[in-house]
PDB file of C-alpha atoms in Angstrom:
ATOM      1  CA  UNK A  23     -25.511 -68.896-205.559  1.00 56.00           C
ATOM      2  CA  UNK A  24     -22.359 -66.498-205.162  1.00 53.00           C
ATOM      3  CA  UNK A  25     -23.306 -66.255-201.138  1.00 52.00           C
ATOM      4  CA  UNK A  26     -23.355 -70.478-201.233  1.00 49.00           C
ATOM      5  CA  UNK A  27     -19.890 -70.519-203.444  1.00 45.00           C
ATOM      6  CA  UNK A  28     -18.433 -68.489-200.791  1.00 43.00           C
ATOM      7  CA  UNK A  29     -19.531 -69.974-197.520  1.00 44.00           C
ATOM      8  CA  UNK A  30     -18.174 -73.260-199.640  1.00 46.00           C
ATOM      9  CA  UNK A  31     -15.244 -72.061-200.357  1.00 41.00           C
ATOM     10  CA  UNK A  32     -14.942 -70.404-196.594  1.00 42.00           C
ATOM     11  CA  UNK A  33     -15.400 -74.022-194.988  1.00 44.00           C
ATOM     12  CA  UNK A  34     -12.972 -75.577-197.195  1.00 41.00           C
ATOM     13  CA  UNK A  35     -10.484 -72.576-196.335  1.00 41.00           C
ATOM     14  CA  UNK A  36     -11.619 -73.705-192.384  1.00 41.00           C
ATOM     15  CA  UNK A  37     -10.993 -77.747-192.776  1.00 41.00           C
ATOM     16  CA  UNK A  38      -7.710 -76.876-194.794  1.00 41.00           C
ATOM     17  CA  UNK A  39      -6.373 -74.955-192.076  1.00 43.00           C
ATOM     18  CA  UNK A  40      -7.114 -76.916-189.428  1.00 48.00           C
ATOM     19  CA  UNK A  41      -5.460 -79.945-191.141  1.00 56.00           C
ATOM     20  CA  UNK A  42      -2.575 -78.312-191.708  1.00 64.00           C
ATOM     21  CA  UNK A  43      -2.141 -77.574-188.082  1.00 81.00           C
ATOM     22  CA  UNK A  44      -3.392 -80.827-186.909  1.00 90.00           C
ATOM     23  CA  UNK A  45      -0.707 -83.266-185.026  1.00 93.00           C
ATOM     24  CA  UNK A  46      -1.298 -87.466-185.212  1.00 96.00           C
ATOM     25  CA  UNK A  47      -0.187 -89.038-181.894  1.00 95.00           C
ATOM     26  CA  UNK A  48       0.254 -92.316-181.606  1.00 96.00           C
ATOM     27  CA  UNK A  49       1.499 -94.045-178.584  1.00 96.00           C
ATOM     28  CA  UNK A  50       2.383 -97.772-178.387  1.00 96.00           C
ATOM     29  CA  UNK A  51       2.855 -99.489-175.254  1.00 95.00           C
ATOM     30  CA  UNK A  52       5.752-102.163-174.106  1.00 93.00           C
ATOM     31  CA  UNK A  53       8.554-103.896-176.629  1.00 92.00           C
ATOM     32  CA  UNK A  54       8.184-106.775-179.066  1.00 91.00           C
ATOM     33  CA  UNK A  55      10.045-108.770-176.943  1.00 94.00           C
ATOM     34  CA  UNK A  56       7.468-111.159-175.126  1.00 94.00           C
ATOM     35  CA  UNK A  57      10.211-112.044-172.605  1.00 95.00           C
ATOM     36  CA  UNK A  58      11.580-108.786-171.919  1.00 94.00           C
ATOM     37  CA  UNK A  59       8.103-107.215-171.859  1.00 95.00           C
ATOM     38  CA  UNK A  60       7.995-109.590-169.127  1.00 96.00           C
ATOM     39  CA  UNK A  61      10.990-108.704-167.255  1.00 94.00           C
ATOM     40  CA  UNK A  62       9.770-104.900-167.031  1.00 93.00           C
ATOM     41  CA  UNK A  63       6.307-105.872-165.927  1.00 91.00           C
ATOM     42  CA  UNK A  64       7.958-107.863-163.423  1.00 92.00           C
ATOM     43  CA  UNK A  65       9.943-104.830-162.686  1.00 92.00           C
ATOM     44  CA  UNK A  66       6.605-102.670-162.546  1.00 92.00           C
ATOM     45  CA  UNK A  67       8.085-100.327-165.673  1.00 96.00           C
ATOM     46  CA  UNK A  68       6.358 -98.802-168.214  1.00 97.00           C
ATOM     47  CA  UNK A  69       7.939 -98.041-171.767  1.00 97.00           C
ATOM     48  CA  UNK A  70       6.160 -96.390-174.475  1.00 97.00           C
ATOM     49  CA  UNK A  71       6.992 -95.534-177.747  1.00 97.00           C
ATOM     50  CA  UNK A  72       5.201 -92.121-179.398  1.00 97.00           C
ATOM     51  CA  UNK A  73       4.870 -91.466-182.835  1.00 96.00           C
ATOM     52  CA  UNK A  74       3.619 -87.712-183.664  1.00 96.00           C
ATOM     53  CA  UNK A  75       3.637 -86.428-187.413  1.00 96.00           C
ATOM     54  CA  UNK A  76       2.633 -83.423-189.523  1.00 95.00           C
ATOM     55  CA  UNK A  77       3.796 -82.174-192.453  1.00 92.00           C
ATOM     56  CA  UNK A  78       4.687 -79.112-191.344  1.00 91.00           C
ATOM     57  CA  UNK A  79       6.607 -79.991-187.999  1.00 93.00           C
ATOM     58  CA  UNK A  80       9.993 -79.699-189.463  1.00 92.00           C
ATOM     59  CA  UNK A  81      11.736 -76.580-187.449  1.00 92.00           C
ATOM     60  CA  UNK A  82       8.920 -76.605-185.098  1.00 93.00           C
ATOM     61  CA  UNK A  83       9.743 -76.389-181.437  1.00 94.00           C
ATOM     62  CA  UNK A  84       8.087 -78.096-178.218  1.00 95.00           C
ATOM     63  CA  UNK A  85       7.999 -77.798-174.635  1.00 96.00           C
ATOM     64  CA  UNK A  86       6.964 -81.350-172.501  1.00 97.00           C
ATOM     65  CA  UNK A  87       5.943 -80.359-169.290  1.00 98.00           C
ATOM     66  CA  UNK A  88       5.242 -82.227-165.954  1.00 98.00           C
ATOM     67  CA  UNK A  89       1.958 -81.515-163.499  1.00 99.00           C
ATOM     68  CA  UNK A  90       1.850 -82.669-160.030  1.00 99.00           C
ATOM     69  CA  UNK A  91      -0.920 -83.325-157.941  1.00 99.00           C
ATOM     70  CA  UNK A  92      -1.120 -83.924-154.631  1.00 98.00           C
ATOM     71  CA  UNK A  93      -4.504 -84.781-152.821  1.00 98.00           C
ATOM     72  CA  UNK A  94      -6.580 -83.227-155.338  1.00 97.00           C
ATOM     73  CA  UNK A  95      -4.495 -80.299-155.400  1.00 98.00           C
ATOM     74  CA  UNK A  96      -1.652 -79.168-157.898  1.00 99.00           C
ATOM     75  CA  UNK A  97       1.363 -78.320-156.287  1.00 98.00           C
ATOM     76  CA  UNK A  98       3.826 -78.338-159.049  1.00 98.00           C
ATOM     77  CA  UNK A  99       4.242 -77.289-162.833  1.00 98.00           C
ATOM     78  CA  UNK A 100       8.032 -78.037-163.975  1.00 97.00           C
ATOM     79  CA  UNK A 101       9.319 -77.464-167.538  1.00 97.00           C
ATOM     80  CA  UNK A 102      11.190 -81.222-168.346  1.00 97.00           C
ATOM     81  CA  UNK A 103      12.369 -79.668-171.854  1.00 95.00           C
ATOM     82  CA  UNK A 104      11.804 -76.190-173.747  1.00 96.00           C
ATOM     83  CA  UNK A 105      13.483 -76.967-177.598  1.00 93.00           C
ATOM     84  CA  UNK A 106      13.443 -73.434-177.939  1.00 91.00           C
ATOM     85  CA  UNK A 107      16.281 -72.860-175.232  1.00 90.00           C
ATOM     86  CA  UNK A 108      18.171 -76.253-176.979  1.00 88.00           C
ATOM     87  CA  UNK A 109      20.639 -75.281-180.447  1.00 87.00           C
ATOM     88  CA  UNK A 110      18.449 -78.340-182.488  1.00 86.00           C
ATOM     89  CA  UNK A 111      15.154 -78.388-183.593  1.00 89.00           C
ATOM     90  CA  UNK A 112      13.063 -81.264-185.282  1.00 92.00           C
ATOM     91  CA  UNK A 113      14.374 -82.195-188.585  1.00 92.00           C
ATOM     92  CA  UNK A 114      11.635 -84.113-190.257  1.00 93.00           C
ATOM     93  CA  UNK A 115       7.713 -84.177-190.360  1.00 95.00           C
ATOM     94  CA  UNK A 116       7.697 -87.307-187.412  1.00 96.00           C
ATOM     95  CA  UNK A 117       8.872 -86.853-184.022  1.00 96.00           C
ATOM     96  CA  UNK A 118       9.436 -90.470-182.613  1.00 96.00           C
ATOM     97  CA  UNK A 119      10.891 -91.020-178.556  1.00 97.00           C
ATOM     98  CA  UNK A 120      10.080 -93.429-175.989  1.00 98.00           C
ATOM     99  CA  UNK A 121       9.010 -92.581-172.708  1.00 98.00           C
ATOM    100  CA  UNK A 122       9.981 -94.770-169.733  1.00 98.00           C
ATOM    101  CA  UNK A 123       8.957 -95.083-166.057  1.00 98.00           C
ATOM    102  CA  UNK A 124      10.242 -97.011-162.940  1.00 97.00           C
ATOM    103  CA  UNK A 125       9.745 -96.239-159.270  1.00 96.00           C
ATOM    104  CA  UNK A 126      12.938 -96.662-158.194  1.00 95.00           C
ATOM    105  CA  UNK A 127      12.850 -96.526-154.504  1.00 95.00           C
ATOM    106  CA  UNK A 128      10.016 -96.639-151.932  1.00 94.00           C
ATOM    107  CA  UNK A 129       8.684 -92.853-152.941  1.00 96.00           C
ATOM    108  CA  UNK A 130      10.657 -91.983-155.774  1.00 97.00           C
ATOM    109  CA  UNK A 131       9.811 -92.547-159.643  1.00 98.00           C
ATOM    110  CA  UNK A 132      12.276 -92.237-162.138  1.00 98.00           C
ATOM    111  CA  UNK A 133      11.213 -90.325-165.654  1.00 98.00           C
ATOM    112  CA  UNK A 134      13.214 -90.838-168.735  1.00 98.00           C
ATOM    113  CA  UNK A 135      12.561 -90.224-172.534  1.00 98.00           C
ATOM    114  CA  UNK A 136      14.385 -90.162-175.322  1.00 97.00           C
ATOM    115  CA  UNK A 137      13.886 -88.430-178.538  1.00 95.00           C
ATOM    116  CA  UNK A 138      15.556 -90.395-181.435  1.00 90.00           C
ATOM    117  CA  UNK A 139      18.195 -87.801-182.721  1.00 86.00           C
ATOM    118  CA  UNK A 140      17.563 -85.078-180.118  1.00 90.00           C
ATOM    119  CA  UNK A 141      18.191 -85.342-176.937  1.00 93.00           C
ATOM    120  CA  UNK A 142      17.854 -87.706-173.824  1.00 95.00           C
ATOM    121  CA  UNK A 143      15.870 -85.955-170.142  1.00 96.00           C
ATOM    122  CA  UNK A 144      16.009 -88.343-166.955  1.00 97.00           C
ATOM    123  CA  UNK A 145      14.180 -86.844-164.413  1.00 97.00           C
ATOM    124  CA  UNK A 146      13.369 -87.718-160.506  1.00 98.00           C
ATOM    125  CA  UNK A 147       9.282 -87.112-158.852  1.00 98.00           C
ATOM    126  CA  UNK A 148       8.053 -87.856-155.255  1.00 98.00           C
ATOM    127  CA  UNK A 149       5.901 -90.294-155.009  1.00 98.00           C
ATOM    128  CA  UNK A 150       3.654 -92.064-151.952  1.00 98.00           C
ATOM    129  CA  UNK A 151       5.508 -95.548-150.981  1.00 97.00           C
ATOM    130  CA  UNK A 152       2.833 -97.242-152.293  1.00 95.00           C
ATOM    131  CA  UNK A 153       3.961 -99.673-155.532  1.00 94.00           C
ATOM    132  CA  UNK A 154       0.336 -99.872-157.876  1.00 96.00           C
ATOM    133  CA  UNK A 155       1.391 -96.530-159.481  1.00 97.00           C
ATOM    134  CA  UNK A 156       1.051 -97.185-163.410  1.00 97.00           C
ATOM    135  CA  UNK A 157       2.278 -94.520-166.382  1.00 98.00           C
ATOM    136  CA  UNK A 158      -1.359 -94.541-168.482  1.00 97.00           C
ATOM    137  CA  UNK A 159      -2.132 -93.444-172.064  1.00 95.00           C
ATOM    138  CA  UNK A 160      -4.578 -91.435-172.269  1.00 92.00           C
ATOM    139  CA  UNK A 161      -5.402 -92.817-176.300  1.00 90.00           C
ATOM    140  CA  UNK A 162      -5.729 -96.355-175.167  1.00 86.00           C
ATOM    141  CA  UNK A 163      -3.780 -96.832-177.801  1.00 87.00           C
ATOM    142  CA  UNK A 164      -5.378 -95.650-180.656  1.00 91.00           C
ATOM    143  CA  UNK A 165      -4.131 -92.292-183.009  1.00 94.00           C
ATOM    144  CA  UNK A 166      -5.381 -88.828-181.762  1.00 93.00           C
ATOM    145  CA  UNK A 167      -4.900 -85.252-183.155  1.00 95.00           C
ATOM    146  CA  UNK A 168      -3.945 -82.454-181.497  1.00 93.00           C
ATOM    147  CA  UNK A 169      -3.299 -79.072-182.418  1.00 93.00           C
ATOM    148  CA  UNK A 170      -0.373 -77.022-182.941  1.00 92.00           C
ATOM    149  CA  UNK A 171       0.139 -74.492-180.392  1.00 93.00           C
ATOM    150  CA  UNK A 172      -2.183 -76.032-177.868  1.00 95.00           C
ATOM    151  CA  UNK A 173      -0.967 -78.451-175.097  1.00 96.00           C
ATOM    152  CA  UNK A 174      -2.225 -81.769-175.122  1.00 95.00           C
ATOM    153  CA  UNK A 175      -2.052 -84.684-172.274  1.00 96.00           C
ATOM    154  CA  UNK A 176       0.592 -87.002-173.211  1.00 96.00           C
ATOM    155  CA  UNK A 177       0.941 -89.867-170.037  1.00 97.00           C
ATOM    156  CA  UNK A 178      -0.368 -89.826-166.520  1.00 98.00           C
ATOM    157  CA  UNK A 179       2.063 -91.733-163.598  1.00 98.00           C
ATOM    158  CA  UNK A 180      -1.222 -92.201-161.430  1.00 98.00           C
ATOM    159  CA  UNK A 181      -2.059 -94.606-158.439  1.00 98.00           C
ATOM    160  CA  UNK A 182      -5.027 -96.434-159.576  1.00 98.00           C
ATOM    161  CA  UNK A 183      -8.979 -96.339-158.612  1.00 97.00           C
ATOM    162  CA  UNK A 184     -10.023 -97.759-155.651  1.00 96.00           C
ATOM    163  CA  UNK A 185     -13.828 -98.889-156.010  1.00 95.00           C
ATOM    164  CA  UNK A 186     -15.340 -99.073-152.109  1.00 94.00           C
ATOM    165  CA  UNK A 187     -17.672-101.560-153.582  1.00 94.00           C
ATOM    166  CA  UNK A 188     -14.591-103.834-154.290  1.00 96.00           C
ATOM    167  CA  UNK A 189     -12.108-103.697-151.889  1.00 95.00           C
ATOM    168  CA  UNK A 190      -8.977-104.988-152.403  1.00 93.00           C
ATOM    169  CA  UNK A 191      -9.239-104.669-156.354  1.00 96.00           C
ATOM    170  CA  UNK A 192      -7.387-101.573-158.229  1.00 97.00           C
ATOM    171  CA  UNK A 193      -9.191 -99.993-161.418  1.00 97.00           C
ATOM    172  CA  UNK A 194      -6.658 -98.626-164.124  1.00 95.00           C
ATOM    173  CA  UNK A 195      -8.327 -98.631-167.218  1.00 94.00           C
ATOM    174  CA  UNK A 196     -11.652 -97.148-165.129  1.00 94.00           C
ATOM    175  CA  UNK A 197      -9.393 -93.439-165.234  1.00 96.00           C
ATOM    176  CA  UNK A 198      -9.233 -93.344-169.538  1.00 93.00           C
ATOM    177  CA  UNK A 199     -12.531 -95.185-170.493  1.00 88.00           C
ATOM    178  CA  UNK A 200     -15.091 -91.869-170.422  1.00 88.00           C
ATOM    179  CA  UNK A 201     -12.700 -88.891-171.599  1.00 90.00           C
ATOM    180  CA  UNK A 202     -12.156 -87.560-168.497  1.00 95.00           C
ATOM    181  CA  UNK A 203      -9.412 -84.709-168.171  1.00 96.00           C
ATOM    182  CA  UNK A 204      -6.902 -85.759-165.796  1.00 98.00           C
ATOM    183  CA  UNK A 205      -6.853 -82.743-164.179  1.00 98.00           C
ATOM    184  CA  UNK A 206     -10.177 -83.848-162.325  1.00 98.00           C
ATOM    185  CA  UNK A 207      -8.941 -87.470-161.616  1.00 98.00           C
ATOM    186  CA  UNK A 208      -8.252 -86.409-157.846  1.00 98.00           C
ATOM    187  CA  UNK A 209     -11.665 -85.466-157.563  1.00 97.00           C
ATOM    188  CA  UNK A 210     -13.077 -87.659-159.610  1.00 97.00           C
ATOM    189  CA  UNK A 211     -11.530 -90.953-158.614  1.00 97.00           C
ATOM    190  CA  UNK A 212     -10.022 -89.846-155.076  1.00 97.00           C
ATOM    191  CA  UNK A 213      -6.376 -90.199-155.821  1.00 98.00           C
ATOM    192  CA  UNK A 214      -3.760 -89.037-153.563  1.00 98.00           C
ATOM    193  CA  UNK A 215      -1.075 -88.606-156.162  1.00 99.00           C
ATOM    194  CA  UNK A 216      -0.442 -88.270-159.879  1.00 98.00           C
ATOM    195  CA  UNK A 217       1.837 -86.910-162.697  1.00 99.00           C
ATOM    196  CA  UNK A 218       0.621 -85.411-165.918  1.00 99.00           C
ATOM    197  CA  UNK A 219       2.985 -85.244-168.440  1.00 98.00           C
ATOM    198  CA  UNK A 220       1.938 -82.468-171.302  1.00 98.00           C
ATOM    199  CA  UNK A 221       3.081 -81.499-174.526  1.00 96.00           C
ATOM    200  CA  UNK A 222       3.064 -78.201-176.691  1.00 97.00           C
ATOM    201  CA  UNK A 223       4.607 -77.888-180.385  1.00 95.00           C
ATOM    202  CA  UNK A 224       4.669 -74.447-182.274  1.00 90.00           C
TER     203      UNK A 224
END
């Protein structure tokens, strides 16, 4: 009875621990305005809001980092932003920024994200010349957890899926829909080029 209290009382211990270090993401795409929402797809941008929360991420610090790939290859890893080299840290248990994409010339793509009482990053990427490129969340939409300390996947600026057996069509939502890490979408789905963006908090 003592030996069951304790492996109890060990498992609650466990699942206590692991919510305490547990981060919700949520990640909303486009803007409420039909008409504008409109304008950027016309515009071939992306803009998503992110929502992450825990009630210990006050003071905490994060790094977002950027992955390259090149024909199935990576080629690049790039710190965007390290808080712990910036004087401010996160001052409440919700993080909240929007994340926004345009290719702005024939092979360039433009990165920028905000985070609301931080700190605004623009950066520039390579890109092929080709315009079906698409910033995709990896949630679909729905809230995910994550854990402190560990790096999570946070968008992917990826060319699409070309299916031989339907030529002419391009397959987005085919890269998300079984879990795949996107660090095997180049061999997976034959892409010449795409952009994981990753996260960290501790």
């Amino acid at each position: 009875m003592k030996a069951l209290f304790l492996l109890s009382l060990l498992s609650f211990t466990v699942c206590f621990s692991q919510n305490q270090d547990s981060l919700k993401l949520k990640i909303d795409y486009g803007v409420a305005s039909e008409e504008f929402q409109d304008y950027l797809l016309m515009k071939n941008i992306d803009f998503y809001k992110v929502n992450i929360s825990n009630k210990n991420l006050k003071g905490k610090t994060f790094t977002l980092v950027s992955k390259e790939y090149w024909n199935k290859k990576l080629t690049k890893i790039d710190t965007i932003i390290n808080l712990k080299n910036h004087p401010r840290r996160i001052e409440s248990d919700t993080l909240s920024f929007n994340i926004i994409t345009e290719k702005v010339s024939n092979d360039s793509l433009q990165l920028f994200v905000k985070f609301k009482g931080l700190l605004s990053i623009n950066r520039k990427y390579k890109t092929t010349e080709t315009n079906s490129y698409s910033a995709r969340d990896l949630s679909n939409g729905n809230e995910t957890n994550f854990q402190l300390g560990k790096s999570f996947p946070l968008l992917v600026y990826t060319l699409p899926y070309k299916d031989p057996k339907y030529p002419g069509y391009l397959f987005y939502c085919e890269l998300t829909k079984e879990g795949i890490p996107p660090e095997e979408w180049g061999d997976k789905f034959n892409l010449e080029h795409y952009i994981i963006f990753e996260m960290q908090f501790e």
